[in-house]
Structure formats: structure tokens, C-alpha cells
PDB file of C-alpha atoms in Angstrom:
ATOM      1  CA  MET A   1       1.689   6.442 -14.057  1.00 42.00           C
ATOM      2  CA  ASN A   2       3.115   7.141 -17.533  1.00 40.00           C
ATOM      3  CA  ARG A   3       6.357   8.958 -16.982  1.00 40.00           C
ATOM      4  CA  ARG A   4       6.504   9.823 -20.679  1.00 38.00           C
ATOM      5  CA  ARG A   5       3.599  12.220 -20.309  1.00 40.00           C
ATOM      6  CA  THR A   6       4.299  15.856 -20.899  1.00 36.00           C
ATOM      7  CA  LYS A   7       5.487  17.462 -17.706  1.00 41.00           C
ATOM      8  CA  THR A   8       3.724  20.671 -16.860  1.00 39.00           C
ATOM      9  CA  ALA A   9       3.421  22.943 -13.910  1.00 38.00           C
ATOM     10  CA  VAL A  10       0.109  21.217 -13.217  1.00 39.00           C
ATOM     11  CA  LEU A  11       1.902  19.216 -10.510  1.00 46.00           C
ATOM     12  CA  GLY A  12       2.512  22.396  -8.638  1.00 48.00           C
ATOM     13  CA  LEU A  13      -1.051  23.582  -9.010  1.00 41.00           C
ATOM     14  CA  GLY A  14      -2.408  20.536  -7.235  1.00 42.00           C
ATOM     15  CA  THR A  15      -0.756  19.234  -5.449  1.00 38.00           C
ATOM     16  CA  ALA A  16      -7.507  -7.918  32.287  1.00 30.00           C
ATOM     17  CA  LEU A  17      -5.814  -7.873  33.111  1.00 26.00           C
ATOM     18  CA  LEU A  18      -8.033 -10.579  34.651  1.00 27.00           C
ATOM     19  CA  VAL A  19      -7.133 -11.589  38.244  1.00 28.00           C
ATOM     20  CA  THR A  20      -8.743 -14.808  39.621  1.00 30.00           C
ATOM     21  CA  ALA A  21      -8.476 -16.364  43.046  1.00 33.00           C
ATOM     22  CA  GLY A  22      -9.659 -19.854  43.903  1.00 37.00           C
ATOM     23  CA  ALA A  23     -10.362 -21.492  47.245  1.00 35.00           C
ATOM     24  CA  THR A  24     -11.286 -25.058  48.246  1.00 38.00           C
ATOM     25  CA  GLY A  25     -13.489 -26.260  51.072  1.00 41.00           C
ATOM     26  CA  ALA A  26     -16.161 -24.478  53.067  1.00 39.00           C
ATOM     27  CA  THR A  27     -13.728 -21.838  54.307  1.00 40.00           C
ATOM     28  CA  GLY A  28     -12.781 -20.870  50.755  1.00 41.00           C
ATOM     29  CA  ALA A  29     -16.420 -20.714  49.697  1.00 38.00           C
ATOM     30  CA  ALA A  30     -17.273 -18.495  52.673  1.00 39.00           C
ATOM     31  CA  ALA A  31     -14.375 -16.193  51.857  1.00 38.00           C
ATOM     32  CA  SER A  32     -15.507 -15.967  48.245  1.00 40.00           C
ATOM     33  CA  ALA A  33     -19.066 -15.120  49.281  1.00 39.00           C
ATOM     34  CA  SER A  34     -17.781 -12.529  51.726  1.00 40.00           C
ATOM     35  CA  ALA A  35     -15.609 -10.981  49.027  1.00 40.00           C
ATOM     36  CA  SER A  36     -18.559 -10.487  46.684  1.00 41.00           C
ATOM     37  CA  SER A  37     -20.701  -8.819  49.319  1.00 41.00           C
ATOM     38  CA  ALA A  38     -18.090  -6.878  51.310  1.00 39.00           C
ATOM     39  CA  PRO A  39     -14.736  -6.725  49.522  1.00 39.00           C
ATOM     40  CA  SER A  40     -13.309  -4.318  52.082  1.00 39.00           C
ATOM     41  CA  THR A  41     -13.392  -6.921  54.859  1.00 33.00           C
ATOM     42  CA  ALA A  42     -12.630 -10.097  52.905  1.00 35.00           C
ATOM     43  CA  THR A  43      -9.167 -11.586  53.229  1.00 35.00           C
ATOM     44  CA  GLY A  44      -9.491 -13.969  50.294  1.00 41.00           C
ATOM     45  CA  VAL A  45      -9.215 -11.144  47.750  1.00 39.00           C
ATOM     46  CA  ALA A  46      -6.165  -9.346  49.103  1.00 43.00           C
ATOM     47  CA  SER A  47      -4.705  -9.113  45.573  1.00 43.00           C
ATOM     48  CA  THR A  48      -7.728  -7.342  44.054  1.00 45.00           C
ATOM     49  CA  PRO A  49      -6.802  -3.769  45.083  1.00 47.00           C
ATOM     50  CA  SER A  50      -3.536  -4.055  43.133  1.00 48.00           C
ATOM     51  CA  THR A  51      -5.299  -4.733  39.815  1.00 45.00           C
ATOM     52  CA  PRO A  52      -6.079  -1.096  38.860  1.00 47.00           C
ATOM     53  CA  SER A  53      -2.514  -0.109  39.638  1.00 47.00           C
ATOM     54  CA  ILE A  54      -1.137  -2.864  37.402  1.00 45.00           C
ATOM     55  CA  ALA A  55      -3.482  -1.891  34.563  1.00 47.00           C
ATOM     56  CA  LEU A  56      -2.537   1.761  34.822  1.00 46.00           C
ATOM     57  CA  ASP A  57       1.149   0.922  34.880  1.00 51.00           C
ATOM     58  CA  ALA A  58       0.741  -1.090  31.679  1.00 44.00           C
ATOM     59  CA  SER A  59      -1.139   1.749  30.044  1.00 47.00           C
ATOM     60  CA  ALA A  60       1.526   4.257  31.020  1.00 47.00           C
ATOM     61  CA  ALA A  61       4.231   2.014  29.619  1.00 49.00           C
ATOM     62  CA  GLY A  62       2.357   1.765  26.321  1.00 48.00           C
ATOM     63  CA  GLU A  63       2.044   5.529  26.160  1.00 50.00           C
ATOM     64  CA  ARG A  64       5.770   5.973  26.712  1.00 53.00           C
ATOM     65  CA  GLN A  65       6.553   3.536  23.919  1.00 63.00           C
ATOM     66  CA  ARG A  66       4.433   5.156  21.211  1.00 86.00           C
ATOM     67  CA  GLU A  67       6.240   7.165  18.563  1.00 95.00           C
ATOM     68  CA  ALA A  68       6.708  10.846  19.209  1.00 97.00           C
ATOM     69  CA  ALA A  69       4.843  11.992  16.090  1.00 98.00           C
ATOM     70  CA  ALA A  70       3.605  10.655  12.781  1.00 98.00           C
ATOM     71  CA  LEU A  71       1.812  11.539   9.572  1.00 98.00           C
ATOM     72  CA  THR A  72       0.442   8.641   7.535  1.00 98.00           C
ATOM     73  CA  GLY A  73      -2.253   7.915   4.995  1.00 98.00           C
ATOM     74  CA  ARG A  74      -3.226   8.366   1.378  1.00 98.00           C
ATOM     75  CA  ALA A  75      -5.999  10.345  -0.300  1.00 98.00           C
ATOM     76  CA  LYS A  76      -6.958  12.324  -3.370  1.00 98.00           C
ATOM     77  CA  LEU A  77      -7.702  16.024  -3.311  1.00 98.00           C
ATOM     78  CA  TYR A  78     -11.011  17.466  -4.442  1.00 97.00           C
ATOM     79  CA  ARG A  79     -10.988  19.596  -7.582  1.00 95.00           C
ATOM     80  CA  SER A  80     -14.189  20.664  -9.312  1.00 95.00           C
ATOM     81  CA  ALA A  81     -12.439  20.402 -12.669  1.00 94.00           C
ATOM     82  CA  GLY A  82     -11.722  16.723 -12.059  1.00 93.00           C
ATOM     83  CA  ASP A  83      -7.934  16.871 -11.663  1.00 96.00           C
ATOM     84  CA  ASP A  84      -6.415  13.627 -10.362  1.00 97.00           C
ATOM     85  CA  ILE A  85      -4.269  14.735  -7.391  1.00 98.00           C
ATOM     86  CA  THR A  86      -2.979  12.162  -4.902  1.00 98.00           C
ATOM     87  CA  PHE A  87      -0.846  12.588  -1.776  1.00 98.00           C
ATOM     88  CA  SER A  88       0.510   9.781   0.415  1.00 98.00           C
ATOM     89  CA  PHE A  89       2.558   9.974   3.623  1.00 98.00           C
ATOM     90  CA  ASP A  90       4.644   7.606   5.721  1.00 98.00           C
ATOM     91  CA  ALA A  91       6.470   9.981   8.069  1.00 98.00           C
ATOM     92  CA  HIS A  92       7.537   9.127  11.638  1.00 98.00           C
ATOM     93  CA  LEU A  93       9.427  10.575  14.595  1.00 98.00           C
ATOM     94  CA  ALA A  94      10.642   7.864  16.996  1.00 97.00           C
ATOM     95  CA  ALA A  95      10.018   8.142  20.745  1.00 95.00           C
ATOM     96  CA  LYS A  96      13.758   8.371  21.405  1.00 94.00           C
ATOM     97  CA  ASP A  97      13.922  11.427  19.133  1.00 95.00           C
ATOM     98  CA  THR A  98      11.086  13.350  20.761  1.00 95.00           C
ATOM     99  CA  ASP A  99      13.223  16.451  21.235  1.00 94.00           C
ATOM    100  CA  ASP A 100      14.515  16.584  17.661  1.00 96.00           C
ATOM    101  CA  PRO A 101      11.954  16.728  14.805  1.00 97.00           C
ATOM    102  CA  LEU A 102      14.832  16.871  12.328  1.00 98.00           C
ATOM    103  CA  LYS A 103      15.414  13.166  13.031  1.00 98.00           C
ATOM    104  CA  ALA A 104      12.073  12.218  11.489  1.00 98.00           C
ATOM    105  CA  THR A 105      12.224   9.501   8.854  1.00 98.00           C
ATOM    106  CA  GLY A 106      10.068   8.190   6.029  1.00 98.00           C
ATOM    107  CA  THR A 107       8.822   9.344   2.654  1.00 98.00           C
ATOM    108  CA  PHE A 108       5.908  11.112   1.027  1.00 98.00           C
ATOM    109  CA  GLU A 109       4.692  11.176  -2.554  1.00 98.00           C
ATOM    110  CA  TRP A 110       2.297  13.160  -4.653  1.00 98.00           C
ATOM    111  CA  SER A 111       1.073  13.353  -8.249  1.00 98.00           C
ATOM    112  CA  HIS A 112      -1.133  15.630 -10.324  1.00 97.00           C
ATOM    113  CA  TYR A 113      -2.650  14.777 -13.688  1.00 97.00           C
ATOM    114  CA  ALA A 114      -5.197  16.712 -15.725  1.00 95.00           C
ATOM    115  CA  GLY A 115      -6.172  16.296 -19.339  1.00 91.00           C
ATOM    116  CA  GLY A 116      -3.562  13.624 -19.848  1.00 87.00           C
ATOM    117  CA  ASP A 117      -0.687  15.792 -18.642  1.00 94.00           C
ATOM    118  CA  GLY A 118       1.011  15.913 -15.273  1.00 95.00           C
ATOM    119  CA  ALA A 119       3.837  14.601 -13.170  1.00 96.00           C
ATOM    120  CA  TRP A 120       4.698  12.864  -9.894  1.00 98.00           C
ATOM    121  CA  ALA A 121       7.353  13.174  -7.214  1.00 98.00           C
ATOM    122  CA  LYS A 122       8.710  11.369  -4.153  1.00 98.00           C
ATOM    123  CA  ALA A 123      10.560  12.997  -1.255  1.00 98.00           C
ATOM    124  CA  GLU A 124      12.589  11.749   1.697  1.00 98.00           C
ATOM    125  CA  VAL A 125      11.455  13.204   5.034  1.00 98.00           C
ATOM    126  CA  ASP A 126      13.887  15.536   6.797  1.00 98.00           C
ATOM    127  CA  CYS A 127      11.562  17.135   9.374  1.00 98.00           C
ATOM    128  CA  LEU A 128       8.194  16.441  11.009  1.00 98.00           C
ATOM    129  CA  VAL A 129       6.335  18.625  13.484  1.00 98.00           C
ATOM    130  CA  THR A 130       2.779  17.975  14.629  1.00 98.00           C
ATOM    131  CA  GLY A 131       0.512  19.932  16.951  1.00 96.00           C
ATOM    132  CA  GLY A 132      -2.827  18.437  17.858  1.00 96.00           C
ATOM    133  CA  LYS A 133      -4.156  17.167  14.549  1.00 97.00           C
ATOM    134  CA  VAL A 134      -2.063  19.426  12.321  1.00 98.00           C
ATOM    135  CA  ALA A 135       1.224  18.219  10.820  1.00 98.00           C
ATOM    136  CA  VAL A 136       3.951  19.887   8.817  1.00 98.00           C
ATOM    137  CA  VAL A 137       6.393  17.606   7.043  1.00 98.00           C
ATOM    138  CA  SER A 138       9.230  18.508   4.727  1.00 98.00           C
ATOM    139  CA  GLY A 139      11.595  16.544   2.569  1.00 98.00           C
ATOM    140  CA  VAL A 140      13.909  16.629  -0.404  1.00 98.00           C
ATOM    141  CA  VAL A 141      12.662  15.262  -3.716  1.00 98.00           C
ATOM    142  CA  THR A 142      14.588  12.094  -4.556  1.00 98.00           C
ATOM    143  CA  ASP A 143      12.678  10.985  -7.647  1.00 98.00           C
ATOM    144  CA  SER A 144      10.331  12.720 -10.070  1.00 98.00           C
ATOM    145  CA  ASP A 145       9.468  13.092 -13.741  1.00 96.00           C
ATOM    146  CA  LEU A 146       9.072  16.859 -13.338  1.00 96.00           C
ATOM    147  CA  PRO A 147      12.208  18.503 -14.767  1.00 96.00           C
ATOM    148  CA  GLY A 148      14.205  20.297 -12.098  1.00 96.00           C
ATOM    149  CA  ALA A 149      12.331  18.823  -9.150  1.00 97.00           C
ATOM    150  CA  LYS A 150      15.026  16.461  -7.874  1.00 97.00           C
ATOM    151  CA  GLY A 151      16.998  17.916  -5.011  1.00 97.00           C
ATOM    152  CA  LYS A 152      14.339  20.516  -4.175  1.00 97.00           C
ATOM    153  CA  ARG A 153      12.953  20.682  -0.632  1.00 98.00           C
ATOM    154  CA  VAL A 154       9.170  20.846  -0.329  1.00 98.00           C
ATOM    155  CA  GLY A 155       6.874  21.142   2.665  1.00 98.00           C
ATOM    156  CA  ILE A 156       3.336  19.829   3.165  1.00 98.00           C
ATOM    157  CA  THR A 157       0.785  20.802   5.823  1.00 98.00           C
ATOM    158  CA  VAL A 158      -2.017  18.403   6.761  1.00 98.00           C
ATOM    159  CA  HIS A 159      -5.040  18.946   9.018  1.00 98.00           C
ATOM    160  CA  ASP A 160      -6.528  15.641  10.183  1.00 98.00           C
ATOM    161  CA  THR A 161     -10.114  16.809  10.816  1.00 97.00           C
ATOM    162  CA  GLY A 162     -11.595  13.321  11.104  1.00 92.00           C
ATOM    163  CA  ARG A 163     -14.259  14.198   8.527  1.00 89.00           C
ATOM    164  CA  GLN A 164     -12.730  15.783   5.461  1.00 95.00           C
ATOM    165  CA  ASP A 165      -9.017  16.353   5.895  1.00 98.00           C
ATOM    166  CA  ARG A 166      -7.272  19.389   4.478  1.00 98.00           C
ATOM    167  CA  LEU A 167      -3.852  19.905   2.908  1.00 98.00           C
ATOM    168  CA  GLY A 168      -1.509  22.677   1.816  1.00 98.00           C
ATOM    169  CA  TYR A 169       1.926  22.791   0.169  1.00 98.00           C
ATOM    170  CA  SER A 170       4.946  25.063   0.126  1.00 97.00           C
ATOM    171  CA  TRP A 171       4.631  25.907  -3.571  1.00 96.00           C
ATOM    172  CA  ALA A 172       1.082  27.290  -3.208  1.00 96.00           C
ATOM    173  CA  SER A 173       2.276  30.819  -3.985  1.00 93.00           C
ATOM    174  CA  THR A 174       4.681  29.919  -6.796  1.00 92.00           C
ATOM    175  CA  GLY A 175       2.594  27.306  -8.588  1.00 88.00           C
ATOM    176  CA  ASN A 176       5.492  24.891  -8.927  1.00 91.00           C
ATOM    177  CA  PRO A 177       7.880  23.248  -6.422  1.00 93.00           C
ATOM    178  CA  VAL A 178      10.760  23.852  -8.817  1.00 95.00           C
ATOM    179  CA  GLU A 179      10.279  27.603  -8.397  1.00 92.00           C
ATOM    180  CA  THR A 180      10.566  27.431  -4.596  1.00 89.00           C
ATOM    181  CA  LYS A 181      14.098  28.369  -3.587  1.00 88.00           C
ATOM    182  CA  ASP A 182      15.965  27.632  -0.332  1.00 92.00           C
ATOM    183  CA  LEU A 183      12.932  26.408   1.587  1.00 96.00           C
ATOM    184  CA  PRO A 184      13.715  25.812   5.300  1.00 97.00           C
ATOM    185  CA  LYS A 185      12.801  22.498   6.910  1.00 98.00           C
ATOM    186  CA  CYS A 186       9.252  21.982   8.216  1.00 97.00           C
ATOM    187  CA  VAL A 187       7.728  24.883   6.338  1.00 97.00           C
ATOM    188  CA  GLY A 188       4.395  24.527   4.536  1.00 97.00           C
ATOM    189  CA  SER A 189       1.323  26.601   3.705  1.00 97.00           C
ATOM    190  CA  ALA A 190      -2.112  26.805   5.298  1.00 97.00           C
ATOM    191  CA  PRO A 191      -4.096  23.619   4.503  1.00 98.00           C
ATOM    192  CA  PHE A 192      -6.501  25.174   2.020  1.00 97.00           C
ATOM    193  CA  GLU A 193      -7.155  22.092  -0.152  1.00 97.00           C
ATOM    194  CA  LYS A 194      -9.810  19.500   0.777  1.00 97.00           C
ATOM    195  CA  VAL A 195      -9.615  15.735   0.482  1.00 98.00           C
ATOM    196  CA  LYS A 196     -12.052  14.158  -1.948  1.00 97.00           C
ATOM    197  CA  LYS A 197     -14.603  12.174   0.051  1.00 95.00           C
ATOM    198  CA  GLY A 198     -14.293   8.419  -0.191  1.00 96.00           C
ATOM    199  CA  THR A 199     -10.703   8.409  -1.439  1.00 97.00           C
ATOM    200  CA  GLY A 200      -8.954   7.947   1.901  1.00 97.00           C
ATOM    201  CA  ASP A 201      -7.691  10.143   4.698  1.00 97.00           C
ATOM    202  CA  PHE A 202      -4.632  11.186   6.682  1.00 98.00           C
ATOM    203  CA  THR A 203      -3.743  10.385  10.297  1.00 98.00           C
ATOM    204  CA  VAL A 204      -1.709  12.685  12.547  1.00 98.00           C
ATOM    205  CA  VAL A 205      -0.111  11.518  15.800  1.00 97.00           C
ATOM    206  CA  PRO A 206       0.282  14.620  18.078  1.00 96.00           C
ATOM    207  CA  TRP A 207       3.771  15.594  19.155  1.00 94.00           C
ATOM    208  CA  ASN A 208       4.376  16.218  22.879  1.00 88.00           C
ATOM    209  CA  PRO A 209       7.849  17.732  23.165  1.00 87.00           C
ATOM    210  CA  LYS A 210       9.512  17.879  26.590  1.00 79.00           C
ATOM    211  CA  PHE A 211       9.931  21.615  26.970  1.00 71.00           C
TER     212      PHE A 211
END
């Protein structure tokens, strides 16, 4: 992006387990045959009943290890006028921080250009809350070519519909993130914008707090 472009408020407008048992000799063969026809009476497959339990235990362990919440992905928004509006997210809440969404980490970026004018911004995540397939992330702008944007907190709302995702932003009512004053963490607007088909999508990992 050309950072020397004229900055306008247009930025604000867009924005198996497999268990085997072997046996040798006639006795082993008979046991194997018996196991295939009547597993409840065969002694050669005593370990088989434990397999489902082992698989379930592994699955449960994997579930416990997954991150508590996340918002990732990149896509452009649809505008009938042809505005080039892009949002990208890399926001995460670690499993160990399940009870504190303010410990979320990562960044998100967005840009809006129309008619050769526009601007871009990047923010550091300071809060992430997700419910089902809806996420609200906030952060403080750390870099931007929009005058006055650095140091401002902004909030984005994303609805991961699986078909055509939707998005909203905290400056929807003001038209410009610079005009938004004292925004609390994890505050965004209803996701009224739609993602432009074929440009990407967003993925939300649901948060399951231990209330």
C-alpha cells in the first residue's frame, strides 16, 4: 500500500488407534476364529474392550489442549461501489487463560481504499471474546497512516457463518476510528458488513468459560 496517499475518513467508512493381537499354532488360530465370531467369549482378544476407552481418552486430552478462543483469517468486504476494504485477524486466547479474555494476544489489520485515497491500520489485541461463531476482538492501534489513529482502541465483531461471513466495527456510528473516544475493551458493533465472495473468510473458535 502507498502510505503517501491522501488519508481520508474513508478508512472509517469501510472498514487407531489400531490394536493387533497375534497367535501361533492351532490354538492361536482357533482363538482368532472364535474372536471374530463371538468376541464376548474369546480370551485371545482380552485387550479389545479397552480400545474405545483409550481413543476417547486421547480425544478428551486433545480437547483440553486446544486454545480457549480464536479469531483468524483474511477477507475483503463487499461494497457495491467497488471500495477495496480488507480485514485480517490473528487473535488467540490460550487454554491456560480461559477465564481471562483480557489475556488474549495477537494482532489485526485493516485497510480501506477508494478512488485512490484511503489508509490502513494495525492493532495489538487486548481482549477477545467469542460465543458460538461470533467473536468480538479489540486492540490498540500501533501503526497506521491515518492521522490520529495511533493509540486509539478499536473493536471488531465477526460472525463466522460458514457461507458469507459478516463484520462490524466500533466506529460504525462515528465514521472514523479517530473519533471514537474511550472505547472499553471487547466492544464492537453488530456485524452488518458482508465479506466479498471468493476473497477469503474468517474462522472463530468458540469460547467455553468455566463459570
